[in-house]
Short mmCIF file of N, CA and C in Angstrom, two decimals:
data_model
loop_
_atom_site.label_atom_id
_atom_site.label_comp_id
_atom_site.label_asym_id
_atom_site.label_seq_id
_atom_site.Cartn_x
_atom_site.Cartn_y
_atom_site.Cartn_z
N MET A 1 12.66 -12.91 -4.12
CA MET A 1 11.45 -12.31 -4.63
C MET A 1 10.68 -13.36 -5.42
N ALA A 2 9.43 -13.54 -5.09
CA ALA A 2 8.61 -14.50 -5.81
C ALA A 2 7.76 -13.75 -6.83
N GLY A 3 7.68 -14.26 -8.05
CA GLY A 3 6.87 -13.61 -9.08
C GLY A 3 5.56 -14.34 -9.27
N VAL A 4 4.50 -13.62 -9.39
CA VAL A 4 3.20 -14.20 -9.65
C VAL A 4 2.69 -13.59 -10.94
N VAL A 5 2.31 -14.39 -11.89
CA VAL A 5 1.81 -13.86 -13.15
C VAL A 5 0.29 -13.99 -13.14
N ALA A 6 -0.37 -12.88 -13.38
CA ALA A 6 -1.84 -12.87 -13.40
C ALA A 6 -2.30 -12.45 -14.78
N SER A 7 -3.39 -13.04 -15.24
CA SER A 7 -3.90 -12.65 -16.54
C SER A 7 -4.85 -11.48 -16.40
N ASN A 8 -4.95 -10.69 -17.45
CA ASN A 8 -5.83 -9.54 -17.47
C ASN A 8 -7.26 -10.04 -17.60
N ASN A 9 -8.10 -9.69 -16.62
CA ASN A 9 -9.48 -10.18 -16.65
C ASN A 9 -10.44 -9.21 -17.33
N GLY A 10 -9.91 -8.15 -17.93
CA GLY A 10 -10.76 -7.22 -18.66
C GLY A 10 -11.55 -6.29 -17.76
N ALA A 11 -11.13 -6.12 -16.52
CA ALA A 11 -11.85 -5.23 -15.61
C ALA A 11 -11.82 -3.80 -16.12
N GLU A 12 -12.92 -3.11 -15.97
CA GLU A 12 -13.00 -1.72 -16.39
C GLU A 12 -12.62 -0.80 -15.25
N ARG A 13 -12.01 0.33 -15.58
CA ARG A 13 -11.58 1.32 -14.58
C ARG A 13 -12.74 2.27 -14.32
N VAL A 14 -13.09 2.42 -13.08
CA VAL A 14 -14.11 3.38 -12.65
C VAL A 14 -13.41 4.38 -11.76
N ARG A 15 -13.61 5.65 -12.01
CA ARG A 15 -12.97 6.68 -11.20
C ARG A 15 -13.30 6.45 -9.73
N GLY A 16 -12.29 6.51 -8.88
CA GLY A 16 -12.46 6.27 -7.45
C GLY A 16 -13.20 7.39 -6.78
N GLY A 17 -13.77 7.09 -5.64
CA GLY A 17 -14.46 8.11 -4.88
C GLY A 17 -15.24 7.52 -3.74
N ARG A 18 -15.93 8.40 -3.07
CA ARG A 18 -16.70 7.98 -1.91
C ARG A 18 -18.05 7.41 -2.29
N GLY A 19 -18.55 7.69 -3.49
CA GLY A 19 -19.84 7.18 -3.93
C GLY A 19 -20.98 7.79 -3.14
N ASP A 20 -22.20 7.47 -3.53
CA ASP A 20 -23.32 8.01 -2.78
C ASP A 20 -23.50 7.22 -1.48
N GLU A 21 -24.30 7.74 -0.56
CA GLU A 21 -24.44 7.14 0.77
C GLU A 21 -24.93 5.69 0.70
N ALA A 22 -25.88 5.42 -0.20
CA ALA A 22 -26.39 4.05 -0.31
C ALA A 22 -25.29 3.10 -0.77
N ALA A 23 -24.47 3.54 -1.71
CA ALA A 23 -23.38 2.70 -2.18
C ALA A 23 -22.36 2.47 -1.08
N ARG A 24 -22.03 3.51 -0.33
CA ARG A 24 -21.08 3.36 0.77
C ARG A 24 -21.62 2.41 1.81
N GLY A 25 -22.89 2.51 2.13
CA GLY A 25 -23.48 1.63 3.13
C GLY A 25 -23.44 0.18 2.70
N SER A 26 -23.64 -0.07 1.43
CA SER A 26 -23.63 -1.44 0.93
C SER A 26 -22.23 -2.01 0.86
N ALA A 27 -21.23 -1.15 0.69
CA ALA A 27 -19.86 -1.62 0.58
C ALA A 27 -19.21 -1.78 1.95
N ARG A 28 -19.84 -1.32 2.99
CA ARG A 28 -19.24 -1.38 4.32
C ARG A 28 -19.16 -2.82 4.79
N ARG A 29 -17.98 -3.26 4.90
CA ARG A 29 -17.72 -4.56 5.46
C ARG A 29 -16.36 -4.46 6.11
N PRO A 30 -16.28 -4.72 7.37
CA PRO A 30 -14.97 -4.59 8.01
C PRO A 30 -14.01 -5.62 7.44
N TRP A 31 -12.81 -5.20 7.18
CA TRP A 31 -11.78 -6.09 6.69
C TRP A 31 -10.75 -6.19 7.78
N VAL A 32 -10.67 -7.34 8.38
CA VAL A 32 -9.76 -7.56 9.50
C VAL A 32 -8.51 -8.24 8.97
N VAL A 33 -7.37 -7.65 9.28
CA VAL A 33 -6.09 -8.20 8.84
C VAL A 33 -5.67 -9.25 9.86
N GLU A 34 -5.81 -10.51 9.50
CA GLU A 34 -5.48 -11.59 10.43
C GLU A 34 -4.10 -12.17 10.19
N ARG A 35 -3.64 -12.15 8.95
CA ARG A 35 -2.34 -12.74 8.64
C ARG A 35 -1.80 -12.12 7.35
N PRO A 36 -0.48 -12.15 7.20
CA PRO A 36 0.14 -11.56 6.01
C PRO A 36 -0.36 -12.14 4.69
N SER A 37 -0.69 -13.41 4.65
CA SER A 37 -1.14 -14.02 3.39
C SER A 37 -2.43 -13.36 2.89
N TRP A 38 -3.27 -12.89 3.80
CA TRP A 38 -4.50 -12.19 3.40
C TRP A 38 -4.17 -10.87 2.73
N VAL A 39 -3.11 -10.21 3.22
CA VAL A 39 -2.68 -8.94 2.63
C VAL A 39 -2.23 -9.18 1.19
N VAL A 40 -1.43 -10.21 0.99
CA VAL A 40 -0.95 -10.54 -0.35
C VAL A 40 -2.14 -10.83 -1.26
N LYS A 41 -3.07 -11.64 -0.81
CA LYS A 41 -4.26 -11.98 -1.60
C LYS A 41 -5.01 -10.72 -2.02
N GLU A 42 -5.30 -9.84 -1.09
CA GLU A 42 -6.06 -8.62 -1.40
C GLU A 42 -5.32 -7.72 -2.37
N LEU A 43 -4.02 -7.55 -2.17
CA LEU A 43 -3.26 -6.67 -3.05
C LEU A 43 -3.13 -7.26 -4.45
N VAL A 44 -2.97 -8.57 -4.56
CA VAL A 44 -2.92 -9.20 -5.88
C VAL A 44 -4.28 -9.07 -6.58
N GLU A 45 -5.37 -9.25 -5.85
CA GLU A 45 -6.69 -9.05 -6.44
C GLU A 45 -6.86 -7.62 -6.94
N ASN A 46 -6.36 -6.64 -6.18
CA ASN A 46 -6.41 -5.25 -6.64
C ASN A 46 -5.67 -5.09 -7.96
N SER A 47 -4.50 -5.74 -8.07
CA SER A 47 -3.72 -5.65 -9.30
C SER A 47 -4.47 -6.25 -10.48
N ILE A 48 -5.09 -7.38 -10.27
CA ILE A 48 -5.87 -8.01 -11.34
C ILE A 48 -7.02 -7.10 -11.75
N ASP A 49 -7.71 -6.52 -10.76
CA ASP A 49 -8.81 -5.60 -11.06
C ASP A 49 -8.32 -4.37 -11.83
N ALA A 50 -7.06 -4.00 -11.64
CA ALA A 50 -6.49 -2.84 -12.34
C ALA A 50 -6.02 -3.19 -13.75
N GLY A 51 -6.31 -4.39 -14.19
CA GLY A 51 -5.96 -4.79 -15.55
C GLY A 51 -4.52 -5.20 -15.73
N ALA A 52 -3.85 -5.58 -14.64
CA ALA A 52 -2.45 -5.98 -14.72
C ALA A 52 -2.28 -7.28 -15.49
N ASN A 53 -1.23 -7.32 -16.30
CA ASN A 53 -0.83 -8.56 -16.96
C ASN A 53 0.25 -9.26 -16.17
N THR A 54 1.03 -8.49 -15.40
CA THR A 54 2.11 -9.03 -14.60
C THR A 54 2.02 -8.45 -13.19
N VAL A 55 2.16 -9.32 -12.20
CA VAL A 55 2.15 -8.91 -10.80
C VAL A 55 3.36 -9.56 -10.13
N SER A 56 4.16 -8.77 -9.41
CA SER A 56 5.27 -9.36 -8.67
C SER A 56 5.06 -9.10 -7.18
N VAL A 57 5.43 -10.09 -6.39
CA VAL A 57 5.23 -10.03 -4.94
C VAL A 57 6.57 -10.26 -4.25
N THR A 58 6.91 -9.38 -3.30
CA THR A 58 8.09 -9.53 -2.48
C THR A 58 7.66 -9.59 -1.03
N VAL A 59 8.17 -10.58 -0.29
CA VAL A 59 7.81 -10.75 1.11
C VAL A 59 9.10 -10.92 1.91
N LYS A 60 9.20 -10.22 3.04
CA LYS A 60 10.35 -10.38 3.94
C LYS A 60 9.85 -10.72 5.33
N ASP A 61 10.54 -11.63 5.98
CA ASP A 61 10.19 -12.08 7.33
C ASP A 61 8.72 -12.51 7.42
N GLY A 62 8.31 -13.34 6.47
CA GLY A 62 6.95 -13.88 6.47
C GLY A 62 5.88 -12.82 6.26
N GLY A 63 6.27 -11.65 5.76
CA GLY A 63 5.31 -10.57 5.53
C GLY A 63 5.23 -9.58 6.67
N LEU A 64 5.85 -9.88 7.79
CA LEU A 64 5.79 -8.97 8.94
C LEU A 64 6.66 -7.74 8.73
N LYS A 65 7.80 -7.91 8.08
CA LYS A 65 8.70 -6.79 7.82
C LYS A 65 8.29 -6.03 6.56
N LEU A 66 7.94 -6.78 5.49
CA LEU A 66 7.62 -6.16 4.21
C LEU A 66 6.72 -7.06 3.37
N ILE A 67 5.72 -6.45 2.77
CA ILE A 67 4.94 -7.05 1.68
C ILE A 67 4.90 -5.98 0.60
N GLN A 68 5.38 -6.33 -0.57
CA GLN A 68 5.39 -5.38 -1.68
C GLN A 68 4.76 -6.05 -2.89
N VAL A 69 3.74 -5.43 -3.45
CA VAL A 69 3.07 -5.95 -4.64
C VAL A 69 3.16 -4.88 -5.72
N SER A 70 3.75 -5.24 -6.85
CA SER A 70 3.92 -4.33 -7.98
C SER A 70 3.19 -4.90 -9.18
N ASP A 71 2.56 -4.02 -9.96
CA ASP A 71 1.84 -4.49 -11.13
C ASP A 71 2.03 -3.53 -12.29
N ASP A 72 1.61 -3.97 -13.47
CA ASP A 72 1.66 -3.14 -14.67
C ASP A 72 0.25 -2.74 -15.11
N GLY A 73 -0.64 -2.58 -14.14
CA GLY A 73 -2.02 -2.18 -14.41
C GLY A 73 -2.13 -0.72 -14.80
N HIS A 74 -3.36 -0.21 -14.79
CA HIS A 74 -3.60 1.16 -15.27
C HIS A 74 -3.17 2.25 -14.30
N GLY A 75 -2.77 1.90 -13.11
CA GLY A 75 -2.31 2.90 -12.14
C GLY A 75 -3.47 3.61 -11.46
N ILE A 76 -3.14 4.50 -10.55
CA ILE A 76 -4.13 5.26 -9.78
C ILE A 76 -3.94 6.73 -10.10
N ARG A 77 -5.01 7.40 -10.44
CA ARG A 77 -4.93 8.83 -10.73
C ARG A 77 -4.41 9.59 -9.52
N SER A 78 -3.56 10.56 -9.76
CA SER A 78 -3.01 11.35 -8.65
C SER A 78 -4.12 12.06 -7.88
N SER A 79 -5.20 12.41 -8.54
CA SER A 79 -6.32 13.07 -7.85
C SER A 79 -7.05 12.13 -6.91
N ASP A 80 -6.89 10.81 -7.08
CA ASP A 80 -7.53 9.83 -6.20
C ASP A 80 -6.67 9.50 -4.97
N LEU A 81 -5.41 9.88 -4.99
CA LEU A 81 -4.51 9.50 -3.89
C LEU A 81 -4.92 10.05 -2.52
N PRO A 82 -5.47 11.26 -2.41
CA PRO A 82 -5.85 11.74 -1.07
C PRO A 82 -6.90 10.88 -0.37
N ILE A 83 -7.76 10.21 -1.13
CA ILE A 83 -8.80 9.39 -0.50
C ILE A 83 -8.54 7.89 -0.65
N LEU A 84 -7.40 7.53 -1.19
CA LEU A 84 -7.10 6.12 -1.49
C LEU A 84 -7.27 5.20 -0.29
N CYS A 85 -6.84 5.64 0.88
CA CYS A 85 -6.87 4.76 2.06
C CYS A 85 -7.92 5.18 3.08
N GLU A 86 -8.88 5.98 2.67
CA GLU A 86 -9.99 6.29 3.56
C GLU A 86 -10.93 5.08 3.60
N ARG A 87 -11.59 4.89 4.73
CA ARG A 87 -12.57 3.82 4.82
C ARG A 87 -13.77 4.13 3.92
N HIS A 88 -14.35 3.11 3.37
CA HIS A 88 -15.57 3.18 2.57
C HIS A 88 -15.39 3.94 1.26
N THR A 89 -14.17 4.02 0.74
CA THR A 89 -14.00 4.52 -0.61
C THR A 89 -13.71 3.32 -1.50
N THR A 90 -14.16 3.39 -2.72
CA THR A 90 -13.96 2.27 -3.64
C THR A 90 -13.96 2.77 -5.06
N SER A 91 -13.20 2.11 -5.89
CA SER A 91 -13.23 2.42 -7.32
C SER A 91 -14.30 1.59 -8.03
N LYS A 92 -15.03 0.77 -7.28
CA LYS A 92 -16.01 -0.12 -7.88
C LYS A 92 -17.43 0.44 -7.90
N LEU A 93 -17.75 1.35 -6.99
CA LEU A 93 -19.11 1.85 -6.87
C LEU A 93 -19.15 3.37 -6.85
N SER A 94 -20.08 3.94 -7.59
CA SER A 94 -20.34 5.36 -7.43
C SER A 94 -21.81 5.57 -7.08
N ALA A 95 -22.64 4.59 -7.37
CA ALA A 95 -24.06 4.65 -7.03
C ALA A 95 -24.52 3.25 -6.59
N TYR A 96 -25.57 3.19 -5.82
CA TYR A 96 -26.09 1.93 -5.29
C TYR A 96 -26.35 0.92 -6.41
N GLU A 97 -26.85 1.40 -7.54
CA GLU A 97 -27.19 0.52 -8.65
C GLU A 97 -25.97 -0.21 -9.21
N ASP A 98 -24.78 0.34 -8.97
CA ASP A 98 -23.56 -0.29 -9.47
C ASP A 98 -23.33 -1.67 -8.87
N LEU A 99 -23.97 -1.97 -7.74
CA LEU A 99 -23.82 -3.28 -7.12
C LEU A 99 -24.27 -4.40 -8.05
N GLN A 100 -25.18 -4.09 -8.96
CA GLN A 100 -25.72 -5.09 -9.88
C GLN A 100 -24.76 -5.44 -11.01
N THR A 101 -23.73 -4.59 -11.24
CA THR A 101 -22.87 -4.79 -12.40
C THR A 101 -21.40 -4.94 -12.06
N ILE A 102 -21.09 -5.27 -10.83
CA ILE A 102 -19.69 -5.42 -10.44
C ILE A 102 -19.08 -6.62 -11.15
N LYS A 103 -17.93 -6.38 -11.78
CA LYS A 103 -17.21 -7.45 -12.49
C LYS A 103 -15.76 -7.42 -12.05
N SER A 104 -15.55 -7.55 -10.75
CA SER A 104 -14.20 -7.44 -10.22
C SER A 104 -14.02 -8.43 -9.08
N MET A 105 -12.78 -8.49 -8.57
CA MET A 105 -12.45 -9.42 -7.49
C MET A 105 -13.00 -8.96 -6.14
N GLY A 106 -13.23 -7.68 -5.99
CA GLY A 106 -13.70 -7.20 -4.70
C GLY A 106 -13.76 -5.69 -4.65
N PHE A 107 -14.01 -5.17 -3.47
CA PHE A 107 -14.11 -3.73 -3.28
C PHE A 107 -12.73 -3.17 -2.99
N ARG A 108 -12.08 -2.72 -4.02
CA ARG A 108 -10.73 -2.17 -3.88
C ARG A 108 -10.74 -1.00 -2.90
N ARG A 109 -9.74 -0.93 -2.09
CA ARG A 109 -9.45 0.14 -1.14
C ARG A 109 -9.92 -0.15 0.27
N GLU A 110 -10.96 -0.92 0.49
CA GLU A 110 -11.34 -1.19 1.88
C GLU A 110 -10.20 -1.90 2.59
N ALA A 111 -9.52 -2.79 1.91
CA ALA A 111 -8.37 -3.46 2.50
C ALA A 111 -7.23 -2.47 2.73
N LEU A 112 -7.02 -1.56 1.80
CA LEU A 112 -5.97 -0.56 1.98
C LEU A 112 -6.20 0.28 3.22
N ALA A 113 -7.44 0.68 3.45
CA ALA A 113 -7.75 1.46 4.65
C ALA A 113 -7.40 0.66 5.90
N SER A 114 -7.80 -0.59 5.95
CA SER A 114 -7.50 -1.43 7.11
C SER A 114 -6.00 -1.60 7.31
N LEU A 115 -5.27 -1.76 6.21
CA LEU A 115 -3.82 -1.96 6.31
C LEU A 115 -3.12 -0.78 6.96
N THR A 116 -3.61 0.42 6.75
CA THR A 116 -2.94 1.60 7.31
C THR A 116 -3.01 1.65 8.83
N TYR A 117 -3.90 0.85 9.42
CA TYR A 117 -4.02 0.81 10.88
C TYR A 117 -3.11 -0.24 11.51
N VAL A 118 -2.58 -1.16 10.70
CA VAL A 118 -1.72 -2.22 11.24
C VAL A 118 -0.33 -2.23 10.62
N GLY A 119 -0.05 -1.28 9.74
CA GLY A 119 1.25 -1.19 9.11
C GLY A 119 1.42 0.16 8.44
N HIS A 120 2.61 0.39 7.93
CA HIS A 120 2.91 1.62 7.21
C HIS A 120 2.78 1.32 5.72
N VAL A 121 1.92 2.05 5.00
CA VAL A 121 1.62 1.78 3.60
C VAL A 121 2.18 2.90 2.73
N THR A 122 2.94 2.52 1.71
CA THR A 122 3.45 3.48 0.73
C THR A 122 3.01 3.03 -0.65
N VAL A 123 2.46 3.96 -1.42
CA VAL A 123 1.97 3.67 -2.77
C VAL A 123 2.75 4.51 -3.77
N THR A 124 3.25 3.85 -4.81
CA THR A 124 3.90 4.53 -5.93
C THR A 124 3.11 4.14 -7.16
N THR A 125 2.70 5.12 -7.96
CA THR A 125 1.82 4.82 -9.08
C THR A 125 2.03 5.80 -10.22
N ILE A 126 1.73 5.34 -11.43
CA ILE A 126 1.74 6.21 -12.60
C ILE A 126 0.65 5.71 -13.54
N THR A 127 -0.04 6.63 -14.16
CA THR A 127 -1.07 6.28 -15.14
C THR A 127 -0.55 6.62 -16.53
N GLU A 128 -1.18 6.05 -17.53
CA GLU A 128 -0.77 6.27 -18.91
C GLU A 128 -0.82 7.76 -19.25
N GLY A 129 0.21 8.22 -19.92
CA GLY A 129 0.25 9.62 -20.35
C GLY A 129 0.91 10.57 -19.36
N GLN A 130 1.17 10.11 -18.13
CA GLN A 130 1.84 10.98 -17.16
C GLN A 130 3.34 10.99 -17.44
N LEU A 131 3.97 12.13 -17.18
CA LEU A 131 5.42 12.25 -17.35
C LEU A 131 6.16 11.64 -16.17
N HIS A 132 5.52 11.59 -15.01
CA HIS A 132 6.13 11.02 -13.81
C HIS A 132 5.03 10.41 -12.95
N GLY A 133 5.46 9.58 -12.03
CA GLY A 133 4.52 8.97 -11.10
C GLY A 133 4.42 9.78 -9.82
N TYR A 134 3.72 9.22 -8.85
CA TYR A 134 3.57 9.85 -7.53
C TYR A 134 3.78 8.80 -6.46
N ARG A 135 4.37 9.24 -5.35
CA ARG A 135 4.57 8.37 -4.19
C ARG A 135 3.95 9.07 -2.98
N VAL A 136 3.23 8.28 -2.17
CA VAL A 136 2.60 8.83 -0.98
C VAL A 136 2.51 7.73 0.08
N SER A 137 2.59 8.13 1.34
CA SER A 137 2.51 7.18 2.46
C SER A 137 1.27 7.45 3.29
N TYR A 138 0.77 6.39 3.92
CA TYR A 138 -0.45 6.46 4.72
C TYR A 138 -0.26 5.78 6.06
N ARG A 139 -0.91 6.32 7.06
CA ARG A 139 -0.95 5.70 8.38
C ARG A 139 -2.29 6.06 9.01
N ASP A 140 -2.92 5.10 9.66
CA ASP A 140 -4.21 5.31 10.34
C ASP A 140 -5.27 5.93 9.43
N GLY A 141 -5.30 5.49 8.18
CA GLY A 141 -6.34 5.90 7.26
C GLY A 141 -6.15 7.25 6.59
N VAL A 142 -5.05 7.93 6.86
CA VAL A 142 -4.84 9.25 6.26
C VAL A 142 -3.46 9.34 5.60
N MET A 143 -3.37 10.25 4.65
CA MET A 143 -2.10 10.53 4.00
C MET A 143 -1.17 11.20 4.98
N GLU A 144 0.07 10.76 5.01
CA GLU A 144 1.06 11.39 5.90
C GLU A 144 1.62 12.67 5.30
N ASN A 145 1.64 12.76 3.98
CA ASN A 145 2.18 13.91 3.28
C ASN A 145 1.51 14.01 1.91
N ASP A 146 1.67 15.13 1.25
CA ASP A 146 1.14 15.27 -0.10
C ASP A 146 1.88 14.32 -1.04
N PRO A 147 1.20 13.84 -2.09
CA PRO A 147 1.87 12.98 -3.06
C PRO A 147 3.07 13.72 -3.67
N LYS A 148 4.19 13.01 -3.76
CA LYS A 148 5.43 13.58 -4.29
C LYS A 148 5.69 13.01 -5.68
N PRO A 149 6.03 13.86 -6.65
CA PRO A 149 6.40 13.35 -7.96
C PRO A 149 7.64 12.45 -7.85
N CYS A 150 7.68 11.39 -8.64
CA CYS A 150 8.82 10.47 -8.62
C CYS A 150 8.88 9.72 -9.94
N SER A 151 9.99 9.06 -10.15
CA SER A 151 10.07 8.18 -11.32
C SER A 151 9.29 6.91 -10.99
N ALA A 152 8.67 6.34 -11.98
CA ALA A 152 7.87 5.13 -11.76
C ALA A 152 7.73 4.37 -13.06
N VAL A 153 7.52 3.07 -12.93
CA VAL A 153 7.20 2.25 -14.10
C VAL A 153 5.69 2.09 -14.16
N LYS A 154 5.19 1.72 -15.32
CA LYS A 154 3.75 1.61 -15.53
C LYS A 154 3.07 0.79 -14.44
N GLY A 155 2.01 1.33 -13.87
CA GLY A 155 1.22 0.61 -12.89
C GLY A 155 1.37 1.15 -11.48
N THR A 156 1.24 0.24 -10.52
CA THR A 156 1.23 0.63 -9.11
C THR A 156 2.07 -0.34 -8.29
N GLN A 157 2.72 0.21 -7.29
CA GLN A 157 3.45 -0.58 -6.30
C GLN A 157 2.89 -0.21 -4.93
N VAL A 158 2.44 -1.21 -4.18
CA VAL A 158 1.97 -1.00 -2.81
C VAL A 158 2.96 -1.71 -1.89
N MET A 159 3.50 -0.96 -0.95
CA MET A 159 4.46 -1.51 0.01
C MET A 159 3.87 -1.38 1.40
N VAL A 160 3.78 -2.49 2.12
CA VAL A 160 3.29 -2.52 3.49
C VAL A 160 4.47 -2.93 4.36
N GLU A 161 4.86 -2.04 5.28
CA GLU A 161 6.00 -2.31 6.14
C GLU A 161 5.57 -2.43 7.60
N ASN A 162 6.30 -3.25 8.33
CA ASN A 162 6.10 -3.41 9.76
C ASN A 162 4.65 -3.76 10.12
N LEU A 163 4.16 -4.81 9.51
CA LEU A 163 2.80 -5.28 9.74
C LEU A 163 2.64 -5.76 11.18
N PHE A 164 1.62 -5.31 11.83
CA PHE A 164 1.30 -5.62 13.22
C PHE A 164 2.30 -4.98 14.15
#
């Protein structure tokens, strides 16, 4: 397991959602998964945007069997999990005007949506003040099952299995 330490860049948390049509249109950019290293980059950037101080990365078989990124960021609200891997959802924009004030590494979640079409994605997350976390799996842009309560450490873990 390789550990990557990232500093907190002071990113602010914006409630996730589909945003207005103008914002969704501006955020539309296809994200093509060409190699496992791109997956690691995107997931680490998501962790930094989530205010993580520590990010750990686990890779098996060059990322084809497993890529797992865990962080101690603010986590994902359980109410956001149903749309987490839908295309054109982002925690960065709720209105078109938000494009002028983005202070993050990128449009979180567009990569997650793309990943669900080329691998099996499982997310485990807990936010501050919750008694337990939630785990949910995604395939082809949709949740496979309702989020299940589980034990979790602060932040989020994204596991991508069987890439390509």
